[in-house]
XYZ file of N, CA and C in Angstrom:
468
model
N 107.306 116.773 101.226
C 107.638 115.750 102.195
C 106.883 114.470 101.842
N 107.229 113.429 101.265
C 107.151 111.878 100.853
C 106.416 111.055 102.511
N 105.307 110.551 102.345
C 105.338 109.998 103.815
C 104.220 109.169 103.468
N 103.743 108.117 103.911
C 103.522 106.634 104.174
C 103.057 106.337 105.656
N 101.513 106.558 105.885
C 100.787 106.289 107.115
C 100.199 104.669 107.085
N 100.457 103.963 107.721
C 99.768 102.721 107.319
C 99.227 102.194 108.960
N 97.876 101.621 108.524
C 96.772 101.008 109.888
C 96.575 100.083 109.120
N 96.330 98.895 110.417
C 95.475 97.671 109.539
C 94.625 97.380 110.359
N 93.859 98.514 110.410
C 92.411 98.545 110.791
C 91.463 99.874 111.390
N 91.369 99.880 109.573
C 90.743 101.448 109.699
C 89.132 100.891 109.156
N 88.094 101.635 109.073
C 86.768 101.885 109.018
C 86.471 102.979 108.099
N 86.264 102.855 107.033
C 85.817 103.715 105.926
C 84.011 103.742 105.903
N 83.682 105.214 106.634
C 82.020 105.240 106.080
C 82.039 106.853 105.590
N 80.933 106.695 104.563
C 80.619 107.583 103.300
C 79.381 107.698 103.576
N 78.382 108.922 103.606
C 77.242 109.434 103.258
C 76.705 109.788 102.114
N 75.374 109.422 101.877
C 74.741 110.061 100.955
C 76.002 110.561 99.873
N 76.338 109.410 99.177
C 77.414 109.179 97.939
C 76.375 109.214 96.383
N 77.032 110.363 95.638
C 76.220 110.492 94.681
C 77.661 109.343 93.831
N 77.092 108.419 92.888
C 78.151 107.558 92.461
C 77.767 108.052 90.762
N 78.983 107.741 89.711
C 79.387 107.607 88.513
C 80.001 106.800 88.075
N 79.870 105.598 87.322
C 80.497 104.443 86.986
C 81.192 104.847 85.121
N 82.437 104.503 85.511
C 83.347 105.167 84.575
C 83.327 104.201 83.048
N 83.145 104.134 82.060
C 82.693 103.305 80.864
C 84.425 103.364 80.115
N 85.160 102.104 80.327
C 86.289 102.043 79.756
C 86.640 102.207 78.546
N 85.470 101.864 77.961
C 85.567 101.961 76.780
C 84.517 103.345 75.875
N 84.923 103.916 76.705
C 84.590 105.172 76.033
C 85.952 106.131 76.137
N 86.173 106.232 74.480
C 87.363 106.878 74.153
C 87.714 108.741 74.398
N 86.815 109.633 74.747
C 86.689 111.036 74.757
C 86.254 110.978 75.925
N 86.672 110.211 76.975
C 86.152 110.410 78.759
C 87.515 111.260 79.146
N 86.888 112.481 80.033
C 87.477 113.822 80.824
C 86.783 113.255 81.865
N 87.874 112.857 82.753
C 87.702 112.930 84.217
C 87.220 114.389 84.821
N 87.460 115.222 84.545
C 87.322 116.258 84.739
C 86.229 117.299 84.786
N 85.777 117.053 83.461
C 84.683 116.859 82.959
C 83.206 116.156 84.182
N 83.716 115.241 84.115
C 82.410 114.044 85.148
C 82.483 114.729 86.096
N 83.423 115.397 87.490
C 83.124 115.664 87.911
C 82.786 117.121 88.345
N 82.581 117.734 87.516
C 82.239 119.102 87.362
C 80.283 118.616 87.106
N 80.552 117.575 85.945
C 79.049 117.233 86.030
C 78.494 117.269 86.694
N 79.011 116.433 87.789
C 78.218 115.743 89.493
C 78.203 116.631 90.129
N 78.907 117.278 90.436
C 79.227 118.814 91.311
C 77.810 119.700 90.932
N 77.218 119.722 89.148
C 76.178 120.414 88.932
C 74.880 119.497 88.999
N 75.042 118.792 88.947
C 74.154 117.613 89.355
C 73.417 117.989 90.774
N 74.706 117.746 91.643
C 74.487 118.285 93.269
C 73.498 119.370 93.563
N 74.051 120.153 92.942
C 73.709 122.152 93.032
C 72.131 121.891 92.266
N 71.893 121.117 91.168
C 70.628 121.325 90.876
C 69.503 120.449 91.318
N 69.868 119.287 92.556
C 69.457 118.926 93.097
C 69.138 119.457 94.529
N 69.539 120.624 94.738
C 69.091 121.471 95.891
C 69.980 120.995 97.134
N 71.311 120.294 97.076
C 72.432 119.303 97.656
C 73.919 120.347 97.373
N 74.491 119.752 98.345
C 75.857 120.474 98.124
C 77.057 119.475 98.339
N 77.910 119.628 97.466
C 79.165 118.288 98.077
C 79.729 118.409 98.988
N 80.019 117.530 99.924
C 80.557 117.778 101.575
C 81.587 116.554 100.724
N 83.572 117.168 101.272
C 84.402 116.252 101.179
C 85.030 116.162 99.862
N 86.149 115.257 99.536
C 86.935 115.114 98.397
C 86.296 114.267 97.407
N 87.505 113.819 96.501
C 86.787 112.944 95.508
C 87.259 111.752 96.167
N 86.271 110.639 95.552
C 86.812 109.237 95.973
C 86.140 108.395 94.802
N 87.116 107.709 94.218
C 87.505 107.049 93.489
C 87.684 105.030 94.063
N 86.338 104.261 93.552
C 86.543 103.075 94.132
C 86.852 102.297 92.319
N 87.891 101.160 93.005
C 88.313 99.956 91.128
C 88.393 98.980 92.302
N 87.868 98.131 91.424
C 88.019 96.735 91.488
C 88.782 96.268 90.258
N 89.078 95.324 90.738
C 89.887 94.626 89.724
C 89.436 92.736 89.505
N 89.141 92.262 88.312
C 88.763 90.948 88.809
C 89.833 90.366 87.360
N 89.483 88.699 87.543
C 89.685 88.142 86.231
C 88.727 87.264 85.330
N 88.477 87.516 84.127
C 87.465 86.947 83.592
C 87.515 86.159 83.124
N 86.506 85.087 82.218
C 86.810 84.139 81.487
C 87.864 83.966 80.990
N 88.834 84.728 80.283
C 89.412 84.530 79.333
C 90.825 84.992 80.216
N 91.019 84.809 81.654
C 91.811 85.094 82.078
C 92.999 86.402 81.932
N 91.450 87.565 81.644
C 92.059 89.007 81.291
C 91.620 89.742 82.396
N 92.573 91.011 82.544
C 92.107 92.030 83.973
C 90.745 92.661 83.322
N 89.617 92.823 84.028
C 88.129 93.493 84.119
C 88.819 94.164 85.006
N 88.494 95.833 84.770
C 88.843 97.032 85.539
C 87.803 97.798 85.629
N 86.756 98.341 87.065
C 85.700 98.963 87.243
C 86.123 100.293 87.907
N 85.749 100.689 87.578
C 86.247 102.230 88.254
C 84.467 103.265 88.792
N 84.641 103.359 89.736
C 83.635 104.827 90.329
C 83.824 105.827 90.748
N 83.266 106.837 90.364
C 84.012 107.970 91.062
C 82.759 108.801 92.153
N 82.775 109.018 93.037
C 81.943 109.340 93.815
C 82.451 110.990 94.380
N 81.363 111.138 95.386
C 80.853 112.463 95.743
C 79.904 112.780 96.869
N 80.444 112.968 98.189
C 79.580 112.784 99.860
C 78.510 113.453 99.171
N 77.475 113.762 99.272
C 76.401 115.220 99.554
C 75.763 115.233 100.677
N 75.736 116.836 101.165
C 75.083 117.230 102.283
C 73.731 116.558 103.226
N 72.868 116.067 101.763
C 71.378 115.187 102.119
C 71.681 113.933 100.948
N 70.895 113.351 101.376
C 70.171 112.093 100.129
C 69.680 112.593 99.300
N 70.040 112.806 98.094
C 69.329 112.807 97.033
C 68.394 111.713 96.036
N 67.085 112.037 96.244
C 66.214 111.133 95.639
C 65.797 111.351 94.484
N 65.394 110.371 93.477
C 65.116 109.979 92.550
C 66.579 110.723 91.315
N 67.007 109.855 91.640
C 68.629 110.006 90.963
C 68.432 109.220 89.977
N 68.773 110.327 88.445
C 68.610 109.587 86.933
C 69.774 109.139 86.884
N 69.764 108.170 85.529
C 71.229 108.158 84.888
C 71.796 108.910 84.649
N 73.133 109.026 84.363
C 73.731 107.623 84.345
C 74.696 107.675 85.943
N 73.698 108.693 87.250
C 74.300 108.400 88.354
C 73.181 107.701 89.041
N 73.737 107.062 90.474
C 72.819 106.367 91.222
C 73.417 107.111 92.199
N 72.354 106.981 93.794
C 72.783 107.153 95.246
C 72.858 106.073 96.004
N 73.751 105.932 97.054
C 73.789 105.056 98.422
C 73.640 106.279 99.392
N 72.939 105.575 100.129
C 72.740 106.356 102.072
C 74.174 106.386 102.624
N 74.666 105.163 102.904
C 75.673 104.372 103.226
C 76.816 103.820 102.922
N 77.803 103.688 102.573
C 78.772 102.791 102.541
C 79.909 103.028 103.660
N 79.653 101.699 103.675
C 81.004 101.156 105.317
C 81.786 100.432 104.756
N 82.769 100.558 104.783
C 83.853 99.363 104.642
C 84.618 98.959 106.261
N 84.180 98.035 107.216
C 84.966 97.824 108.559
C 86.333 96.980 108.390
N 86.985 97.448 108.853
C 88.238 96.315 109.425
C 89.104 96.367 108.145
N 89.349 97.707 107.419
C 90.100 98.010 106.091
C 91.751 98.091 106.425
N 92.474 97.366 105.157
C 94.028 98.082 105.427
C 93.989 98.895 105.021
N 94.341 100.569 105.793
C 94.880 101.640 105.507
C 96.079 102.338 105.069
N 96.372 103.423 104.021
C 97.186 103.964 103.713
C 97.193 105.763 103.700
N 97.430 106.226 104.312
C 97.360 107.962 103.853
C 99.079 108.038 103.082
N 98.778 108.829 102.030
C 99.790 109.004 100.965
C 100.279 110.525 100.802
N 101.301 110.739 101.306
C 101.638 112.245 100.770
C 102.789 112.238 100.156
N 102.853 112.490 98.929
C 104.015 112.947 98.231
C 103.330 113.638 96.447
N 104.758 113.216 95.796
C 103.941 113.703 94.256
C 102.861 112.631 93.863
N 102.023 113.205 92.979
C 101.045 112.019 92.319
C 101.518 110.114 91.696
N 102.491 111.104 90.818
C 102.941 109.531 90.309
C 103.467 108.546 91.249
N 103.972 108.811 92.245
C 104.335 108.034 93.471
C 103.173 107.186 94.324
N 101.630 107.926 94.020
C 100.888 107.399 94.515
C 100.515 105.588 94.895
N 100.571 104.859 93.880
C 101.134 103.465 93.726
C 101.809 103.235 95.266
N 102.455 103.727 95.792
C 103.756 103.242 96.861
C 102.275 103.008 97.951
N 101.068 103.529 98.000
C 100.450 103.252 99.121
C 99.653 101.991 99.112
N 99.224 101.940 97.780
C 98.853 100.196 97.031
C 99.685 99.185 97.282
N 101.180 99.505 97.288
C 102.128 98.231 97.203
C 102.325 98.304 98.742
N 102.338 99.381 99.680
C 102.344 99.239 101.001
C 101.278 98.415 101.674
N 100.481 98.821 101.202
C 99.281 97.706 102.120
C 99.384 96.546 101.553
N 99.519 95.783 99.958
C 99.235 94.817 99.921
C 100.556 94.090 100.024
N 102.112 94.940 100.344
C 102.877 94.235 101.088
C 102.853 93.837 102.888
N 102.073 94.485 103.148
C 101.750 94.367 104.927
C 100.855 93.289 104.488
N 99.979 93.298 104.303
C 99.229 91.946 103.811
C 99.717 90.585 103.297
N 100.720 90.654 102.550
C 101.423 89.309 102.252
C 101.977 89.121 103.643
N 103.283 89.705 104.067
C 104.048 89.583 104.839
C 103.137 89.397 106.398
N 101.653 89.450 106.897
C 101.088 89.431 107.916
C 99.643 87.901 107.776
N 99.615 87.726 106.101
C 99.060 86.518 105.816
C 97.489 87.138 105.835
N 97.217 88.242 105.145
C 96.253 88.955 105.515
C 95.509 88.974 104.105
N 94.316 88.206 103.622
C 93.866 88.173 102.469
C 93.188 89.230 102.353
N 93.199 90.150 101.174
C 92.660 91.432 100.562
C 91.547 91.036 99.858
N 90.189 91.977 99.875
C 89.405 92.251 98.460
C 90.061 92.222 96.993
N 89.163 92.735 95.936
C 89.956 92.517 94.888
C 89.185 94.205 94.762
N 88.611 95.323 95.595
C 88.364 96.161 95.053
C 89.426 97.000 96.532
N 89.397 98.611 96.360
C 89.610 99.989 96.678
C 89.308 101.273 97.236
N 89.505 101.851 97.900
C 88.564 103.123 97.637
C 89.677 104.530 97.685
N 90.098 105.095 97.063
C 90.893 106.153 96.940
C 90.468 107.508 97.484
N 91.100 108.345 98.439
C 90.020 109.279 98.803
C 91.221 110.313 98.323
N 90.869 111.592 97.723
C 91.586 112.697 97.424
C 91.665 113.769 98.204
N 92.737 113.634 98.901
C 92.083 114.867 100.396
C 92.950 116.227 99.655
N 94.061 116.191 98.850
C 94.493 117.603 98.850
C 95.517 117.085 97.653
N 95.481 118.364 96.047
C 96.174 118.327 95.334
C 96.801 119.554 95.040
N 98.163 119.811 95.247
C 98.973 121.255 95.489
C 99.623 121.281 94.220
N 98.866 121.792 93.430
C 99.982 121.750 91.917
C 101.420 122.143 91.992
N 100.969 123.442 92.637
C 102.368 124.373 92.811
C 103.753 123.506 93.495
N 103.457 122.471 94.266
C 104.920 121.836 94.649
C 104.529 120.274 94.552
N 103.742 120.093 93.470
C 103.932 118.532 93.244
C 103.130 117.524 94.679
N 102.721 117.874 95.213
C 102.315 116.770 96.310
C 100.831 117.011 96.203
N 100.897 115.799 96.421
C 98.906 115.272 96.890
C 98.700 114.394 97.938
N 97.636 114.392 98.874
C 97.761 113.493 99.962
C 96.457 113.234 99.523
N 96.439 111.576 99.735
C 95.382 110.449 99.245
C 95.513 109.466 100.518
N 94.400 109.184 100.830
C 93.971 107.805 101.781
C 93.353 107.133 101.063
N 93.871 105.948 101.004
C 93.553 104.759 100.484
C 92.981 102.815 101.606
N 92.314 102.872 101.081
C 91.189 101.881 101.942
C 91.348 100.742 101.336
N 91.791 99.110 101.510
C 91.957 98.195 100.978
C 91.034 96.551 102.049
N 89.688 96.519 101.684
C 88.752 95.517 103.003
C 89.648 94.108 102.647
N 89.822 93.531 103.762
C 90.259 92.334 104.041
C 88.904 91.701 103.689
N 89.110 90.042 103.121
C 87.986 89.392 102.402
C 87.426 88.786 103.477
C-alpha cells in the first residue's frame, strides 16, 4: 500500500545520537558494513541502540557552483556515551522544531515522492526550506517491497 503522510509542523528530537559522517569519496564504502560497526561500537560501549536508522544530507553549493553532498548516518543509544573516538562523535540532543513532515510507505525506489512532497507543499505555501534532512528508517519488508521512512525537512 503506496501512501504519503504530510504535516507542516512536526518536531524531530533524537537522544544520545551516536553519529558517522559518510566520506564520498571513499570508493569500497558498505553502508552496511558502518552500521553493523556502530551497532558494535554501542554493545562495547556498555550502550544499546534504541530506534531505526537515520540518515541526515545536506546539500549546499560551492565555489565552483557544484552540489557538496554530506551525508550522516546516526544511531539513538540507550545512555550518552562518553569519550567517543573516531571516526564517530556523540550529541545529547538534537531538535529540529517547526519541520515539514513526510511519513513514506511504499517500495524503496519511490522513496523520493516524500522529498518532492514536502518541497512541493513548500513552494506552493511560500515556505522556505533548509538545505539539509533527516531520514528516519522505521521498517524495511524485503519480502513485499515496502519500507516506511519519515522524513523531516526544517524551514530556514
Amino acid at each position: 500500500m503506496n501512501k504519503l503522510q504530510y504535516n507542516d509542523n512536526k518536531t524531530l528530537k533524537l537522544n544520545n545520537v551516536l553519529k558517522y559522517k559518510i566520506l564520498l569519496e571513499d570508493k569500497d564504502f558498505d553502508l552496511q558494513v558502518v552500521i553493523e560497526q556502530m551497532q558494535s561500537y554501542i554493545k562495547t560501549k556498555g550502550a544499546m541502540q534504541i530506534g531505526p536508522l537515520i540518515q541526515y544530507t545536506r546539500t549546499t553549493l560551492n565555489e565552483n557552483n557544484e552540489v557538496d553532498l554530506e551525508i550522516i548516518v546516526m544511531l539513538q543509544c540507550n545512555n550518552y556515551i562518553h569519550n567517543v573516538t573516531q571516526p564517530y562523535s556523540m550529541e545529547s540532543v538534537i531538535r529540529v522544531p517547526n519541520a515539514l513532515y513526510c511519513r513514506y510507505t511504499g517500495p524503496e525506489v519511490f522513496l523520493k515522492y516524500a522529498y518532492d512532497k514536502i518541497h512541493l507543499e513548500a513552494f506552493e505555501n511560500d515556505i522556505s526550506l533548509d538545505d539539509y534532512n533527516y531520514t528516519i528508517f522505521l521498517d524495511n519488508n524485503l519480502e513485499e517491497n515496502c519500507m516506511t521512512a519519515d522524513v523531516f525537512v526544517p524551514r530556514k
